[in-house]
PDB file of C-alpha atoms in Angstrom:
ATOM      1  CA  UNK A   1     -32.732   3.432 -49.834  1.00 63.00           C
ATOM      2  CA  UNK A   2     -35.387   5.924 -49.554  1.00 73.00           C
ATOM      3  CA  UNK A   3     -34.783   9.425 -49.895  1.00 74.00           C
ATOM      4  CA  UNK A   4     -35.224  10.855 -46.505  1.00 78.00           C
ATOM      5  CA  UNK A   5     -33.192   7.371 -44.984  1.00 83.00           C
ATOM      6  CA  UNK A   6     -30.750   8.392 -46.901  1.00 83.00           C
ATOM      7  CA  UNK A   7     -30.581  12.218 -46.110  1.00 85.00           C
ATOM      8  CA  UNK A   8     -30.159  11.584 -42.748  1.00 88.00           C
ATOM      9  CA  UNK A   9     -27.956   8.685 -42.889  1.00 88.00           C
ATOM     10  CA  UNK A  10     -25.089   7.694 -40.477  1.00 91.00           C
ATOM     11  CA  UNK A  11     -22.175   8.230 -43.281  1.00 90.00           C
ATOM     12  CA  UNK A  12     -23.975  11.880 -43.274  1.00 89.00           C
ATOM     13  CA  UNK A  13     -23.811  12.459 -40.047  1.00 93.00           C
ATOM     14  CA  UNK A  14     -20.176  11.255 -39.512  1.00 94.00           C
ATOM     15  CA  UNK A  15     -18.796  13.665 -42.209  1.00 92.00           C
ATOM     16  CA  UNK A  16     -20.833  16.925 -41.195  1.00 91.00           C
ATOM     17  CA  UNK A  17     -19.956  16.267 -37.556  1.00 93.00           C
ATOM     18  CA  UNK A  18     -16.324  15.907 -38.503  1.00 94.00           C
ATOM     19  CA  UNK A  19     -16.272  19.484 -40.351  1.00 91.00           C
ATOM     20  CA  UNK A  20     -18.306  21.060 -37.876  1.00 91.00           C
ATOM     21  CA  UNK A  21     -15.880  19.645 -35.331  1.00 94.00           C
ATOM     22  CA  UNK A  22     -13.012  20.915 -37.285  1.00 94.00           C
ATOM     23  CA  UNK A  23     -14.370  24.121 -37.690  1.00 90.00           C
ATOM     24  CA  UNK A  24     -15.155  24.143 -34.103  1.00 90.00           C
ATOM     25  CA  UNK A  25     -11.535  23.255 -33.199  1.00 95.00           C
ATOM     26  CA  UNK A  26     -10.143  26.424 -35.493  1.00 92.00           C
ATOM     27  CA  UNK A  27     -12.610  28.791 -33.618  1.00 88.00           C
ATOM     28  CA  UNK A  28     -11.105  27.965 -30.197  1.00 91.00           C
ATOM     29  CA  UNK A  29      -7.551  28.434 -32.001  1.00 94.00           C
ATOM     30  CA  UNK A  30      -8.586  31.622 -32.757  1.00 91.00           C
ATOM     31  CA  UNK A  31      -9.752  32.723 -29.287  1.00 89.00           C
ATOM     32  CA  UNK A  32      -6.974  30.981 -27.502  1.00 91.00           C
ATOM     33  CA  UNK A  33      -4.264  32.994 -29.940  1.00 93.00           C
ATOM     34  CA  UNK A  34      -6.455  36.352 -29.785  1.00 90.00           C
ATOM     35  CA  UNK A  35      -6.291  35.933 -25.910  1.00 91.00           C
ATOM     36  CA  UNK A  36      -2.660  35.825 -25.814  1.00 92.00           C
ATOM     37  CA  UNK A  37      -1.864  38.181 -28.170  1.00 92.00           C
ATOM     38  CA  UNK A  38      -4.127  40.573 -26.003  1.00 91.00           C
ATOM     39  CA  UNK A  39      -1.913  39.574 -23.299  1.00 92.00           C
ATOM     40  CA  UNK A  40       1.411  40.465 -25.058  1.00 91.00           C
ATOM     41  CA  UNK A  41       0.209  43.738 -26.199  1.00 90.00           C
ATOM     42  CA  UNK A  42      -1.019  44.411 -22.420  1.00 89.00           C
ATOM     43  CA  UNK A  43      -4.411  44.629 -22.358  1.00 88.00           C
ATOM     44  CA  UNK A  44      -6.176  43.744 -19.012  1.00 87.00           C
ATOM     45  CA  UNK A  45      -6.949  40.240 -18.220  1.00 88.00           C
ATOM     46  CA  UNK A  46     -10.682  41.081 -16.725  1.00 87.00           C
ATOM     47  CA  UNK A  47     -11.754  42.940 -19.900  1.00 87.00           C
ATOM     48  CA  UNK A  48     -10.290  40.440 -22.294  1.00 87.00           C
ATOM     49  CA  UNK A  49     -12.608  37.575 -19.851  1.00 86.00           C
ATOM     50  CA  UNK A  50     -15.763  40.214 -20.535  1.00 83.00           C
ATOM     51  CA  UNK A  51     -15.180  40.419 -23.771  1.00 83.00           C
ATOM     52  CA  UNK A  52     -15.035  36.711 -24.660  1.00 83.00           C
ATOM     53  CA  UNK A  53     -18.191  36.508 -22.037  1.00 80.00           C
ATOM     54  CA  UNK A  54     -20.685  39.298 -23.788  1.00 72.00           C
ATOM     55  CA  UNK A  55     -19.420  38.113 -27.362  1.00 76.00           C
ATOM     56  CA  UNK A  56     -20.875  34.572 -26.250  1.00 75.00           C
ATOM     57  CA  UNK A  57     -23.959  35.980 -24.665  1.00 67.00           C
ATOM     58  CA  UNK A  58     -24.652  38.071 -27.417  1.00 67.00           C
ATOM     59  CA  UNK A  59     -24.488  34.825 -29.957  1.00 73.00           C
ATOM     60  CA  UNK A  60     -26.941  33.210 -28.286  1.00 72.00           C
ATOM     61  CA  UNK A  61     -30.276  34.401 -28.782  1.00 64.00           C
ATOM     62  CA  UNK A  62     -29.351  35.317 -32.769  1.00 64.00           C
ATOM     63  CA  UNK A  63     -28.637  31.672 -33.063  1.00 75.00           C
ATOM     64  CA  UNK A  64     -32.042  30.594 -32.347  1.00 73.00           C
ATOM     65  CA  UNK A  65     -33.131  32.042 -35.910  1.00 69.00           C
ATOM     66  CA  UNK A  66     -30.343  29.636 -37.501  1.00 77.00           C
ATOM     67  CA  UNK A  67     -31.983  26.337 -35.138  1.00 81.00           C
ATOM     68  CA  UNK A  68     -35.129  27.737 -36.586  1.00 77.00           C
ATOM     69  CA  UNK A  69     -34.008  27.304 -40.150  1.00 77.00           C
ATOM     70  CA  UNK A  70     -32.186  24.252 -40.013  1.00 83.00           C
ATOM     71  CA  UNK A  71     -35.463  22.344 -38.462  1.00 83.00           C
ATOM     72  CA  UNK A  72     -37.329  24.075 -41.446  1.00 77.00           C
ATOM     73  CA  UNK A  73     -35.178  22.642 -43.917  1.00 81.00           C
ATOM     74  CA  UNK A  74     -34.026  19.296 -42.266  1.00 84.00           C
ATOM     75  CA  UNK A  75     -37.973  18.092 -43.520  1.00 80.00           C
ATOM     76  CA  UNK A  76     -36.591  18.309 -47.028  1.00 79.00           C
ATOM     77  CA  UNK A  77     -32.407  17.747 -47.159  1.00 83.00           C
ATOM     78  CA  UNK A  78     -32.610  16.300 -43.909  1.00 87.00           C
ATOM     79  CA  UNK A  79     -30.481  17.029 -40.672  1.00 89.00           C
ATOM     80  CA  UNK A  80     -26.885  16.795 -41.315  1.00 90.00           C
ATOM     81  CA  UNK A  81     -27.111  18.841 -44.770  1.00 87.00           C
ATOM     82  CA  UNK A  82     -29.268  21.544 -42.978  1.00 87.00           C
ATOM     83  CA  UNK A  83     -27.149  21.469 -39.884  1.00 87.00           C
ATOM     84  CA  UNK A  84     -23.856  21.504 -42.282  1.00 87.00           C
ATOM     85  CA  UNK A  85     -25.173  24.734 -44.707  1.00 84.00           C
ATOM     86  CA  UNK A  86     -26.393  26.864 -42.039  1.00 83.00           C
ATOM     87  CA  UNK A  87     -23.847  26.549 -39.365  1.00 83.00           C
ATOM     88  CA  UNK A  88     -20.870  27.133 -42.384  1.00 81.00           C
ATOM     89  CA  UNK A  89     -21.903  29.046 -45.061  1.00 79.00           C
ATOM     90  CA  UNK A  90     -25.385  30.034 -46.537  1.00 75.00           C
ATOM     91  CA  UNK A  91     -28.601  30.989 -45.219  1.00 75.00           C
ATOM     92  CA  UNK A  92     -32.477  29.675 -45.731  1.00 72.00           C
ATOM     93  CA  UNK A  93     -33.402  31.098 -48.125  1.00 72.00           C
ATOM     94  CA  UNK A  94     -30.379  30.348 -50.501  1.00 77.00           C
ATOM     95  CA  UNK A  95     -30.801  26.654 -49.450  1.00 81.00           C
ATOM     96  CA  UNK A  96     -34.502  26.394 -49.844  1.00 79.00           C
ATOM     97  CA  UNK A  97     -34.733  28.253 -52.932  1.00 81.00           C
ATOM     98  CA  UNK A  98     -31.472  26.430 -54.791  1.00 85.00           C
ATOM     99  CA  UNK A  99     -32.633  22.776 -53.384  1.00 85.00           C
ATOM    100  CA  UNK A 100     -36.194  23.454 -55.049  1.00 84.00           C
ATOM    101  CA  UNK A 101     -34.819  24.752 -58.295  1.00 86.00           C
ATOM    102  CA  UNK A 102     -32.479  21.540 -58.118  1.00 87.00           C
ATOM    103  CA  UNK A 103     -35.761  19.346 -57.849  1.00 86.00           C
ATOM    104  CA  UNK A 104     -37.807  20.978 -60.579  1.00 85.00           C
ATOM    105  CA  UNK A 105     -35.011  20.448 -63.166  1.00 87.00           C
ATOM    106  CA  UNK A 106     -35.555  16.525 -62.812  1.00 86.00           C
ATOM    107  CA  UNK A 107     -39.121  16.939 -63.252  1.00 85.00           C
ATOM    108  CA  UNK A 108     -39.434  16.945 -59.294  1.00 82.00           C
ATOM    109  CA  UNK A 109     -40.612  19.180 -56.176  1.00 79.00           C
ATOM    110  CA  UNK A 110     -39.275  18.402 -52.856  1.00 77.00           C
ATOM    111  CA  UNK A 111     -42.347  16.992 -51.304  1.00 73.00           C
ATOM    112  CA  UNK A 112     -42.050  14.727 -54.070  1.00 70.00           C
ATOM    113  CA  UNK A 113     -42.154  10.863 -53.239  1.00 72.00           C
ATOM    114  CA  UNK A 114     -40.346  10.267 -55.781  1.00 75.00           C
ATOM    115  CA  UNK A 115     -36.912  11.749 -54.814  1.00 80.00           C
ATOM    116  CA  UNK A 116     -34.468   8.900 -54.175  1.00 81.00           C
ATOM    117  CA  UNK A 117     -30.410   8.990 -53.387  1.00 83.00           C
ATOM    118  CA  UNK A 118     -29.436  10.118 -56.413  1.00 85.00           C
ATOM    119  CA  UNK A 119     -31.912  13.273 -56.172  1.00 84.00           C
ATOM    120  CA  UNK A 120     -30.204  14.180 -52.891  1.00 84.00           C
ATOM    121  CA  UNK A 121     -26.744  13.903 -54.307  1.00 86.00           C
ATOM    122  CA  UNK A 122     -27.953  16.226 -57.253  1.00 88.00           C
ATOM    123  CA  UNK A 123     -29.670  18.640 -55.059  1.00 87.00           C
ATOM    124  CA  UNK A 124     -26.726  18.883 -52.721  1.00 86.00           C
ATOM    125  CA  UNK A 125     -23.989  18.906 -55.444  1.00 89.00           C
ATOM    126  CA  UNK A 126     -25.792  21.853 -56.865  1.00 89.00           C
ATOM    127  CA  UNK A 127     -26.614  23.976 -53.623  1.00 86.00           C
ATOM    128  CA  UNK A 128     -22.648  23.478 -53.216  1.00 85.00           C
ATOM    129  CA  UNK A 129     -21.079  24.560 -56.672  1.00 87.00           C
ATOM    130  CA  UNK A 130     -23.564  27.404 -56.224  1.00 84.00           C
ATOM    131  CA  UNK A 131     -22.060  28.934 -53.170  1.00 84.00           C
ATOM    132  CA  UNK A 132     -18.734  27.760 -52.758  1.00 85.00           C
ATOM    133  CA  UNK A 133     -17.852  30.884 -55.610  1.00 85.00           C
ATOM    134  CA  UNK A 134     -18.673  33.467 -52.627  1.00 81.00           C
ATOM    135  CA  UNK A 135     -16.100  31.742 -50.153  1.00 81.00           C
ATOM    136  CA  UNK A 136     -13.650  31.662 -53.811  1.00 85.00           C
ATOM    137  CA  UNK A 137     -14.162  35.394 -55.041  1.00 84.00           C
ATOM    138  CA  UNK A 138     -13.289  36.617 -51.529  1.00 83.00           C
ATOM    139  CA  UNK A 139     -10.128  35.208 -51.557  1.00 84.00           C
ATOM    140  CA  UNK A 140      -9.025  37.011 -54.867  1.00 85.00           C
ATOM    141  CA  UNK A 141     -11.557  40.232 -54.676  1.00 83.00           C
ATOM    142  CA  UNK A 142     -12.235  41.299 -51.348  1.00 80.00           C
ATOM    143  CA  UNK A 143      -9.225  43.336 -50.866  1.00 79.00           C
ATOM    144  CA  UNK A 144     -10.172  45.281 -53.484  1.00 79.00           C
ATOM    145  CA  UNK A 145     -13.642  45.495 -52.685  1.00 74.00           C
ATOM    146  CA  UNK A 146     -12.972  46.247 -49.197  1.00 73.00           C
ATOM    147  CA  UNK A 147     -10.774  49.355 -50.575  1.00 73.00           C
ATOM    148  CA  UNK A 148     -13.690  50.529 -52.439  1.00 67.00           C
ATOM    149  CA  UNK A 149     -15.915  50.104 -49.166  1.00 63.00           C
ATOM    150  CA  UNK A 150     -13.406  52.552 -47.567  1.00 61.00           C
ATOM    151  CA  UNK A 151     -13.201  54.738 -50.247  1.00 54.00           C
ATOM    152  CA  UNK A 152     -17.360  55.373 -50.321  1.00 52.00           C
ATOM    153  CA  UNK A 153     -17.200  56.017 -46.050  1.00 55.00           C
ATOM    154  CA  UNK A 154     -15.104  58.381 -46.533  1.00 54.00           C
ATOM    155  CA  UNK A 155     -16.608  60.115 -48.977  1.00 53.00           C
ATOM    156  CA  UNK A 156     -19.909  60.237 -47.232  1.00 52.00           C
ATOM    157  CA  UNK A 157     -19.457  60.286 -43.556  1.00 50.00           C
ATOM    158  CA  UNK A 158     -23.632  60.531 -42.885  1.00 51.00           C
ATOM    159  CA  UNK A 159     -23.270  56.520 -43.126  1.00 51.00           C
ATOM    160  CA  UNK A 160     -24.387  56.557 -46.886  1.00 54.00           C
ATOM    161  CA  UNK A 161     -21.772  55.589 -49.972  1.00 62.00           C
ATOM    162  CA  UNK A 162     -21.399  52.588 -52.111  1.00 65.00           C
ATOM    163  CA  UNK A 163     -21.471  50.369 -49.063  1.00 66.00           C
ATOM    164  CA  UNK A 164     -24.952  51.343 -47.607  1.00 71.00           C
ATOM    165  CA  UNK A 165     -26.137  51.742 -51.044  1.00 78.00           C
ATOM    166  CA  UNK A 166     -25.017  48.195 -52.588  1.00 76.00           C
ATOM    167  CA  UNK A 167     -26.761  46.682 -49.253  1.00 76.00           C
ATOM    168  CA  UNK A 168     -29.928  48.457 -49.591  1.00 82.00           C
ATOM    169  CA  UNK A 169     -30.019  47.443 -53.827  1.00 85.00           C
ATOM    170  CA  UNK A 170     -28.967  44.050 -52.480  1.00 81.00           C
ATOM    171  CA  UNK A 171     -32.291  43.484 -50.031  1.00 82.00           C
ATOM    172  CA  UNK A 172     -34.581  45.354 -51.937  1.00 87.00           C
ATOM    173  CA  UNK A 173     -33.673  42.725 -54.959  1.00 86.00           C
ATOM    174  CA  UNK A 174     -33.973  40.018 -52.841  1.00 80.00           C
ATOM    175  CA  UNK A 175     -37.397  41.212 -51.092  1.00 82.00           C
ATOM    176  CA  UNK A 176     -38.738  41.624 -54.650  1.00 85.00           C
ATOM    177  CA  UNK A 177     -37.878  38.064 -55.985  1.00 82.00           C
ATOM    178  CA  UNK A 178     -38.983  36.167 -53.121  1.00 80.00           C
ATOM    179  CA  UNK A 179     -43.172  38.019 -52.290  1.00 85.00           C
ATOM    180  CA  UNK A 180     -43.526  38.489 -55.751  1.00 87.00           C
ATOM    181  CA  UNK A 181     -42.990  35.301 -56.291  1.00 83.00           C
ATOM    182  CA  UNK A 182     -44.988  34.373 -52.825  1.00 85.00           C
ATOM    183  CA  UNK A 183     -47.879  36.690 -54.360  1.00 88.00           C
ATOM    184  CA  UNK A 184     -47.511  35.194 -57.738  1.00 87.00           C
ATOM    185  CA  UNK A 185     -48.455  31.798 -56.094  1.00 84.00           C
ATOM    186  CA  UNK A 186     -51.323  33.240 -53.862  1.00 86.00           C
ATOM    187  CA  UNK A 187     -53.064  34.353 -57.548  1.00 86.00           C
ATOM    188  CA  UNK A 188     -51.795  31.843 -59.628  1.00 85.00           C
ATOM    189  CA  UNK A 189     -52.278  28.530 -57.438  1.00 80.00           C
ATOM    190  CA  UNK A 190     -54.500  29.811 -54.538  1.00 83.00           C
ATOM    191  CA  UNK A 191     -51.684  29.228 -51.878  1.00 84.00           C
ATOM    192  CA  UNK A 192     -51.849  31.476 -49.360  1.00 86.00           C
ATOM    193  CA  UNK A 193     -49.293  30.141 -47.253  1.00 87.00           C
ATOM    194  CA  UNK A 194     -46.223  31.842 -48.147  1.00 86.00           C
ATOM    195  CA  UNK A 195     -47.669  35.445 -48.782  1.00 88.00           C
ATOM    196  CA  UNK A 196     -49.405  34.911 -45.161  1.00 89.00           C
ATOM    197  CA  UNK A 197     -46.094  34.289 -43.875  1.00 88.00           C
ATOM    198  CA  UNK A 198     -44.190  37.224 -45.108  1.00 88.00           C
ATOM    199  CA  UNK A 199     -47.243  38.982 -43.955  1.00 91.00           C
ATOM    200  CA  UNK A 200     -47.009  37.840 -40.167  1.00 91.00           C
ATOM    201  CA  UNK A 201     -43.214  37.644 -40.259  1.00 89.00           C
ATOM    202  CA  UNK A 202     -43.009  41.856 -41.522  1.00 90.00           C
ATOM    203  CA  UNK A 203     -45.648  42.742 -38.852  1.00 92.00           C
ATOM    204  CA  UNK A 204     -43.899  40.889 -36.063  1.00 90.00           C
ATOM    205  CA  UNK A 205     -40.396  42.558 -37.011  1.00 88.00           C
ATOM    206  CA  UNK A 206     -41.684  45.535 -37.492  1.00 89.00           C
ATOM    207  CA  UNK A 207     -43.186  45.586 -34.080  1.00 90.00           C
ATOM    208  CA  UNK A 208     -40.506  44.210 -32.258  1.00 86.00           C
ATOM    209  CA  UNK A 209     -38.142  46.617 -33.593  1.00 85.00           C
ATOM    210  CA  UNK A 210     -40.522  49.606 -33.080  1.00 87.00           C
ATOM    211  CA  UNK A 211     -40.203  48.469 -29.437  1.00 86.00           C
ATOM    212  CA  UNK A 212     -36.348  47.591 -28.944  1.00 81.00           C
ATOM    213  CA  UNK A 213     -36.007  51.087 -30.546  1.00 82.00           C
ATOM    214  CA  UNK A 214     -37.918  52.940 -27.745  1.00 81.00           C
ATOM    215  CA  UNK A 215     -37.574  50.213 -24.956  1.00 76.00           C
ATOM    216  CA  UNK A 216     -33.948  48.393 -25.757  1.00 70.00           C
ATOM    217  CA  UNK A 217     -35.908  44.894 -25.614  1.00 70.00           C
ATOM    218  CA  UNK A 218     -36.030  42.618 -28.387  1.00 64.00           C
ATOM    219  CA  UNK A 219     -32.722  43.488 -29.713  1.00 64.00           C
ATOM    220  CA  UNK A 220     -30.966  39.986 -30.010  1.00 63.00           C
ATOM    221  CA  UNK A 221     -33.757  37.587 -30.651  1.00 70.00           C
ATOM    222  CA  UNK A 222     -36.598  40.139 -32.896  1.00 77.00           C
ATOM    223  CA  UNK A 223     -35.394  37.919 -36.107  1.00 74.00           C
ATOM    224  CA  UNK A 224     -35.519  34.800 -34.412  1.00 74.00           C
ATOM    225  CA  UNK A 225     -39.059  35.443 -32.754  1.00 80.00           C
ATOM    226  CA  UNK A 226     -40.063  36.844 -36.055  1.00 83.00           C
ATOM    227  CA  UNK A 227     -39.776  33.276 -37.849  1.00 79.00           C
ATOM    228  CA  UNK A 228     -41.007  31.659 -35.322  1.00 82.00           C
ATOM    229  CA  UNK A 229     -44.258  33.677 -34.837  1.00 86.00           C
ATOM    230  CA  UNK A 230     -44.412  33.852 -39.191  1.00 86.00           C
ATOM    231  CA  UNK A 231     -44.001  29.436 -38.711  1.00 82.00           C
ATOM    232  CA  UNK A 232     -47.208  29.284 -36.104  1.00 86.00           C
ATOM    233  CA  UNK A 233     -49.077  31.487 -38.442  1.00 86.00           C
ATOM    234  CA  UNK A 234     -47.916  29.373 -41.696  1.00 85.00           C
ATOM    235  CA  UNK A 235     -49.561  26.355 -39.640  1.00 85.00           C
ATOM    236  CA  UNK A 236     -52.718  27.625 -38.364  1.00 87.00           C
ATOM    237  CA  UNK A 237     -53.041  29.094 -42.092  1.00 85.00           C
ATOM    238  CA  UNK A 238     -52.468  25.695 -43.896  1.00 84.00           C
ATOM    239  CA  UNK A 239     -54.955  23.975 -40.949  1.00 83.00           C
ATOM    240  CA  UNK A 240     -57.667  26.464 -42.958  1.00 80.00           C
ATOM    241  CA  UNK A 241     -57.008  26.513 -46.634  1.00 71.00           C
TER     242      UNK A 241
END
């Protein structure tokens, strides 16, 4: 079976829809419990209502960025593994950058024609064991971690501590790897594609939080209009070079 046949195969589809519906089912659990235990506890009917209503308002427009990223990478793991990874656990760039990595240790890119079943089963077995240890570690370290969160508030109540610093360390680390990397190719292989992105993709969220910060537009959706303004320029880009 050829490789994308196979990544978007009925078998595939069956299982992701029947975790997604599972996970689906647990979320309404939640809300349904949440609402009554609001309701023991006597909180007011019409502001537990708003509350469920702004929370799904608010979801909305950030979700677009996810739609954005599982069409992205549904061209190269297809549409249920995209759809499964990005509406559970993990985010594009993980995925992209793990499913590639995958690929080039059998001698293979992802573009490659030459990726057949057992390249997808690879690819995905590896994206998996490499982020199911997040979901893992929480269960056993997070308490302690989160105790160590509190501890750095508190003693820095400007918004600063461990917290804001480990975050900052985090992105910075992960902005570094990825343009260098993007610039690397630009020099190295004359693909301007990927720096150009990052390029457009900055300026665009720059702007539209420049504006949200002074207007209050732009709020929920600057990420997701980001991508999709950095994807447009990635095409008209590749149409040139």
């Amino acid at each position: 079976m050829p490789y994308i046949e196979a990544a978007n195969s009925l078998p595939l589809y069956l299982i992701v829809g029947g975790i997604l519906l599972f996970i689906a089912l647990l979320c309404v659990l939640f809300i349904v419990r949440s609402y009554r235990a609001g309701i023991k506890i006597g909180m007011d009917r019409r502001v537990l209502r708003r509350a469920i209503t702004s929370s799904a308002t608010f979801t909305v427009l950030p979700s677009v960025s996810i739609l954005l990223g599982v069409i992205a990478l549904s061209g190269s793991l297809g549409i249920p593994a995209s759809w499964l990874r990005l509406s559970v656990i993990g985010n594009l760039q993980y995925e992209a950058t793990v499913a590639e990595i995958a690929a080039n240790s059998m001698g293979l890119s992802l573009n490659s024609s030459s990726l057949d079943v057992s390249a997808l089963s690879t690819i995905l077995l590896v994206m998996t064991v490499g982020i199911i240890w997040g979901c893992l570690l929480s269960i056993f370290t997070m308490k302690k971690y989160s105790s160590k969160l509190a501890i750095g508030r508190k003693s820095n109540t400007s918004g600063g501590g461990y917290a804001s610093w480990a975050m900052v360390a985090m992105m910075i680390g992960l902005c570094s790897t990825f343009v260098g990397s993007y610039i690397a190719e630009a020099f190295v292989s004359v693909n301007l594609v990927p720096v150009t992105t990052v390029i457009v993709a900055s300026l665009f969220m720059a702007l539209f939080e420049l504006v949200s910060r002074r207007h209050k537009v732009f709020e929920n959706f600057s990420l997701a209009l980001s991508m999709l303004l950095a994807m447009i320029g990635a095409v008209v880009v590749s149409m040139f070079v």
